[in-house]
């Protein structure tokens, strides 16, 4: 199994409300991806409750294998969500591990 976690800093000059709106849009997009990409075993979007210079949002997802993760990453619908997050974010980090 592969755990795939991505953290973003979003809406650089935005308010908490702006960020929450963005996170909700991202959450809906992720829920849609789960209906069309069977390789996603689970995916949860979270908003950081801590304030300050923190990563604001993350996705925590699980895949059976690296091959399945790569299928997800290359999927055209995921690429659209990725483009959305690239537009609203100004920093990102990715952490993948096997368990």
mmCIF file of C-alpha atoms in Angstrom:
data_model
loop_
_atom_site.group_PDB
_atom_site.id
_atom_site.type_symbol
_atom_site.label_atom_id
_atom_site.label_comp_id
_atom_site.label_asym_id
_atom_site.label_seq_id
_atom_site.Cartn_x
_atom_site.Cartn_y
_atom_site.Cartn_z
ATOM 1 C CA UNK A 1 0.000 0.000 0.000
ATOM 2 C CA UNK A 2 1.099 3.555 -0.745
ATOM 3 C CA UNK A 3 0.164 6.596 1.307
ATOM 4 C CA UNK A 4 0.237 9.782 -0.782
ATOM 5 C CA UNK A 5 0.077 13.055 1.162
ATOM 6 C CA UNK A 6 0.301 16.514 -0.398
ATOM 7 C CA UNK A 7 0.326 19.790 1.534
ATOM 8 C CA UNK A 8 -0.301 23.245 0.034
ATOM 9 C CA UNK A 9 -0.177 26.848 1.125
ATOM 10 C CA UNK A 10 -3.099 28.539 -0.623
ATOM 11 C CA UNK A 11 -4.556 31.976 -1.308
ATOM 12 C CA UNK A 12 -1.416 33.891 -0.307
ATOM 13 C CA UNK A 13 -3.233 37.169 0.340
ATOM 14 C CA UNK A 14 -6.569 35.545 1.141
ATOM 15 C CA UNK A 15 -8.591 35.411 4.318
ATOM 16 C CA UNK A 16 -9.521 32.326 6.290
ATOM 17 C CA UNK A 17 -12.895 32.461 4.549
ATOM 18 C CA UNK A 18 -11.215 32.552 1.123
ATOM 19 C CA UNK A 19 -9.116 29.537 2.045
ATOM 20 C CA UNK A 20 -12.098 27.589 3.356
ATOM 21 C CA UNK A 21 -13.960 28.268 0.085
ATOM 22 C CA UNK A 22 -10.977 26.978 -1.886
ATOM 23 C CA UNK A 23 -10.691 23.895 0.326
ATOM 24 C CA UNK A 24 -14.377 23.112 -0.142
ATOM 25 C CA UNK A 25 -13.981 23.347 -3.925
ATOM 26 C CA UNK A 26 -10.939 21.073 -3.729
ATOM 27 C CA UNK A 27 -12.858 18.623 -1.519
ATOM 28 C CA UNK A 28 -15.690 18.415 -4.078
ATOM 29 C CA UNK A 29 -13.219 17.866 -6.911
ATOM 30 C CA UNK A 30 -11.532 15.102 -4.906
ATOM 31 C CA UNK A 31 -14.861 13.430 -4.189
ATOM 32 C CA UNK A 32 -15.559 13.436 -7.930
ATOM 33 C CA UNK A 33 -12.151 11.891 -8.670
ATOM 34 C CA UNK A 34 -12.973 9.062 -6.274
ATOM 35 C CA UNK A 35 -16.029 8.209 -8.389
ATOM 36 C CA UNK A 36 -14.094 7.941 -11.659
ATOM 37 C CA UNK A 37 -10.598 6.715 -10.726
ATOM 38 C CA UNK A 38 -10.887 3.229 -9.212
ATOM 39 C CA UNK A 39 -7.216 3.160 -8.132
ATOM 40 C CA UNK A 40 -8.024 5.609 -5.304
ATOM 41 C CA UNK A 41 -8.665 3.451 -2.234
ATOM 42 C CA UNK A 42 -9.340 6.456 -0.022
ATOM 43 C CA UNK A 43 -8.780 10.202 -0.124
ATOM 44 C CA UNK A 44 -9.381 12.805 2.552
ATOM 45 C CA UNK A 45 -8.988 16.554 2.205
ATOM 46 C CA UNK A 46 -8.187 18.461 5.387
ATOM 47 C CA UNK A 47 -7.953 22.111 6.358
ATOM 48 C CA UNK A 48 -5.263 22.993 8.899
ATOM 49 C CA UNK A 49 -6.770 24.374 12.101
ATOM 50 C CA UNK A 50 -3.421 25.947 13.059
ATOM 51 C CA UNK A 51 -2.774 29.564 12.132
ATOM 52 C CA UNK A 52 0.365 31.293 10.962
ATOM 53 C CA UNK A 53 2.898 30.293 8.348
ATOM 54 C CA UNK A 54 1.548 26.769 7.888
ATOM 55 C CA UNK A 55 0.424 24.561 5.064
ATOM 56 C CA UNK A 56 -3.297 25.254 4.833
ATOM 57 C CA UNK A 57 -4.695 22.176 3.122
ATOM 58 C CA UNK A 58 -3.709 18.589 2.519
ATOM 59 C CA UNK A 59 -4.901 15.496 0.754
ATOM 60 C CA UNK A 60 -4.231 12.167 2.416
ATOM 61 C CA UNK A 61 -4.824 9.288 0.010
ATOM 62 C CA UNK A 62 -4.135 5.569 -0.264
ATOM 63 C CA UNK A 63 -3.312 3.373 -3.259
ATOM 64 C CA UNK A 64 -2.548 -0.327 -3.569
ATOM 65 C CA UNK A 65 0.731 0.265 -5.428
ATOM 66 C CA UNK A 66 3.050 2.849 -6.974
ATOM 67 C CA UNK A 67 1.614 1.843 -10.340
ATOM 68 C CA UNK A 68 -1.877 2.761 -9.120
ATOM 69 C CA UNK A 69 -0.584 6.054 -7.728
ATOM 70 C CA UNK A 70 1.018 6.863 -11.078
ATOM 71 C CA UNK A 71 -2.196 5.959 -12.920
ATOM 72 C CA UNK A 72 -3.993 8.467 -10.683
ATOM 73 C CA UNK A 73 -1.335 11.143 -11.139
ATOM 74 C CA UNK A 74 -1.440 10.799 -14.935
ATOM 75 C CA UNK A 75 -5.251 10.647 -15.184
ATOM 76 C CA UNK A 76 -6.606 13.603 -17.234
ATOM 77 C CA UNK A 77 -9.238 14.483 -14.616
ATOM 78 C CA UNK A 78 -6.598 14.519 -11.873
ATOM 79 C CA UNK A 79 -4.508 16.797 -14.064
ATOM 80 C CA UNK A 80 -7.420 19.290 -14.077
ATOM 81 C CA UNK A 81 -7.589 19.243 -10.272
ATOM 82 C CA UNK A 82 -3.823 19.592 -10.109
ATOM 83 C CA UNK A 83 -4.024 22.664 -12.380
ATOM 84 C CA UNK A 84 -6.665 24.165 -10.062
ATOM 85 C CA UNK A 85 -4.440 23.649 -7.026
ATOM 86 C CA UNK A 86 -1.431 25.077 -8.878
ATOM 87 C CA UNK A 87 -3.474 28.229 -9.566
ATOM 88 C CA UNK A 88 -4.450 28.795 -5.926
ATOM 89 C CA UNK A 89 -1.276 27.636 -4.186
ATOM 90 C CA UNK A 90 2.124 29.198 -3.619
ATOM 91 C CA UNK A 91 3.950 26.342 -1.898
ATOM 92 C CA UNK A 92 3.572 22.582 -1.922
ATOM 93 C CA UNK A 93 5.226 19.469 -0.558
ATOM 94 C CA UNK A 94 4.567 15.808 -1.317
ATOM 95 C CA UNK A 95 5.229 12.792 0.879
ATOM 96 C CA UNK A 96 4.703 9.220 -0.359
ATOM 97 C CA UNK A 97 5.486 6.114 1.647
ATOM 98 C CA UNK A 98 4.884 2.412 1.584
ATOM 99 C CA UNK A 99 3.105 0.703 4.455
#
